[in-house]
Amino acid sequence: MKAEPKAAGHGAGTGIVPHPISPRSDRIHQSVLTATQQLLREGGYPAATVDAIAQRSGVSKATIYKHWPSRAAVAAKAFGLMMAEALPLPDTGTTEGDLSEQVRRVSAFYASDLGSVFAQLVAACVDDPAGAPYFREYFLNGRRAAISELWQRALARGDAGPEVAVDDVIDILFGPLIFRKLTGAYPLTDEAAVSLARTALRGLLRQGD
Amino acid sequence: MKAEPKAAGHGAGTGIVPHPISPRSDRIHQSVLTATQQLLREGGYPAATVDAIAQRSGVSKATIYKHWPSRAAVAAKAFGLMMAEALPLPDTGTTEGDLSEQVRRVSAFYASDLGSVFAQLVAACVDDPAGAPYFREYFLNGRRAAISELWQRALARGDAGPEVAVDDVIDILFGPLIFRKLTGAYPLTDEAAVSLARTALRGLLRQGD
Amino acid sequence: MKAEPKAAGHGAGTGIVPHPISPRSDRIHQSVLTATQQLLREGGYPAATVDAIAQRSGVSKATIYKHWPSRAAVAAKAFGLMMAEALPLPDTGTTEGDLSEQVRRVSAFYASDLGSVFAQLVAACVDDPAGAPYFREYFLNGRRAAISELWQRALARGDAGPEVAVDDVIDILFGPLIFRKLTGAYPLTDEAAVSLARTALRGLLRQGD
Amino acid sequence: MKAEPKAAGHGAGTGIVPHPISPRSDRIHQSVLTATQQLLREGGYPAATVDAIAQRSGVSKATIYKHWPSRAAVAAKAFGLMMAEALPLPDTGTTEGDLSEQVRRVSAFYASDLGSVFAQLVAACVDDPAGAPYFREYFLNGRRAAISELWQRALARGDAGPEVAVDDVIDILFGPLIFRKLTGAYPLTDEAAVSLARTALRGLLRQGD
DNA sequence: AGCTAAGCGAGACGGTACGTCAAGTCTTTCA
DNA sequence: TGAAAGACTTGACGTACCGTCTCGCTTAGCT
């Protein structure tokens, strides 16, 4: 028996049906995700049709549907991985600096070309119940972990207290950005992001003695 | 340019092309919006196909497209009107009470059946450039006005200072709710809403001596 | 009111849903049938996919499916019309001559390239209940009428008696040909056809005193 | 060349590639054919997909394709064997009686549930060049032998003359039935079968004084 | 009041992508 | 070594809904 790396962990109990890891399915996942990422970059979500993905990746449509429940799921995973790379954890030395910088980076990301793709993806996953778990897994969980990390640092430094839940932190810091991106009401400038972050952090962190 | 000309009546300068008011077009608007509202209530956005709206309202598809640029636009306007009714301005006597209560109400609305329709609508307007102005006009502007009103009261009472822009207030208070609704990550309970509001308001309002 | 040519007659009570005759649907029927005929000629039934027909005819797939219940139905009608042209009624002067000649012609038709398409079409209509009525209408009824005509002449001449039903005539004369074509057991030569016809006609016609 | 070498056992020279007889391949043949027969009985040809046959028989798809060239071939053989059992040679004592009774039996078979499966199989073998030899071998040859037997008796009795080829006999007697079955134009009743047989036999047999 | 022309209802149409199905081939694993 | 298991490619299927269009009828608005 070959020692399989545990295929669980990823997406256990999240609505994501994991596929056993094998050289074959690995190649397929890789091809599909790469092709999807290219298409998303080139023409956004509308360009990433399943037919196009199949053609570009050399993986057949039927096989794609065996590995993912829907187009939105494929796109969510592909884009989530891209986004994670684009948003490494900052380390400025101070709690406020780290969080504020992260807000700025996310804001900048939303303001970029890829930002619109992100919005389209949110929309797609709202429409598609099967896609939602993928969205949560590949967008949120990663980001949530990152922010948790920063928040741990803040607690350790005594900048924050346990009375504020980390989930609230995340939502208060990044919810406004998504709101702005989705509604397209305001431009997402760095200044606006920093201003938002400052105001929000006043409620989240302990105000200096 | 930030200063937009005040929306003169029906969305001038907002991408919304108004139609001349005539008995005929009035009847059409009314029928279409009513039918759309019914359909949205009954089966959400997916049920409100243009064919269905045409059939239910007795207004032909061609005519619908003469008055609105897209399905999303029709739905946005119809739903926006419904939502406004469901969220009257609170008056608890205190600034914190008013804002907190409004957050709670919006959260409850999102948690209701109609909340999902709202999410679908956001998604639809992201995909559809023509629908977006309608979304902004009939969802955001109304709400923005309402919150501005509350914020004026706060300023008058000295609970808030001019250093915080009202737009930031709105985004920080309601962005997190939309974020949660769209991602489906958390249940939108009253307690969660109140907790979020309290934390957020700590950053927004002057902390009383 | 425009005087419409009666749209009934064709396919009443046969499982064929007739479409009202209008310039629009006329153009569509024409384009689709012509395109289908070309494709059948070029690559047989397998080439006449609905997508190919749609592309070639400029009529969309959805529209094709509004006018015909299935691919087999389209093909049956298209091919039936072609076949009718290829098999005009013979007139040799004698009953035996006419019928024998018709058997020969049908045999020759089956032996031609189009003969295989015919077999494919029979097969397609066996598999597709929705196609069968079209097959009957556009292949059989026409041929049945032709043979009835010949049989009337035979009766008039006293070559045949009323004790033999015209349906039996048809089936006994042409059934063997189809059988041979479908099973591919024997080549369909003129000689074989004539031999078959002679033998069969001995049972069908009054044997001359 | 007309004179075909007699089919030596399993279809030599008929397009059927025989497999070496071994305990293993015997078991495989048996399992596959039995499973296919069950499936054909239960749901007709559409139910006898290769996947279903593989699953039911415990023989893998790859192996099935090593022994038969196509799905149609498997089904043709399986069904041919079933059909042979269902149609034993009649012996009524008279030539006309035997042939007429056989026509009646075949007609009844076509009219039964299995009759439709037969039609589907004919259709399948028309589409599939690889299946056709199997169809001929397992359907036609057996039947042809049976009718030849009856025809020998007729010749021996002096009921028929050598001027009528046995192949013509078969086609004229059974072609009409297949024709009716495939086109679905007429019900295949016993009366109709007997009537057809009587008329056809008038042309085939010597009209005894 | 009657005529003309725009507005409208009805619904057919083109287009695009969807998700599904089964045939036949290929690879991996087990006996 | 050969078969079981089942993943994979391929190609077509039939469906859904958008937004556009064409056709007659209706109704407003002018003479």
Tab-separated table of C-alpha atoms in Angstrom, chain D residues 12 107 134 145 188 191:
chain	number	residue	atom	x	y	z
D	12	ALA	CA	-15.223	-17.423	-39.914
D	107	SER	CA	-45.043	-11.622	-36.206
D	134	TYR	CA	-22.881	-10.254	-35.504
D	145	ALA	CA	-31.227	-22.249	-41.905
D	188	LEU	CA	-48.759	-6.847	-36.054
D	191	GLU	CA	-54.685	-12.140	-38.637
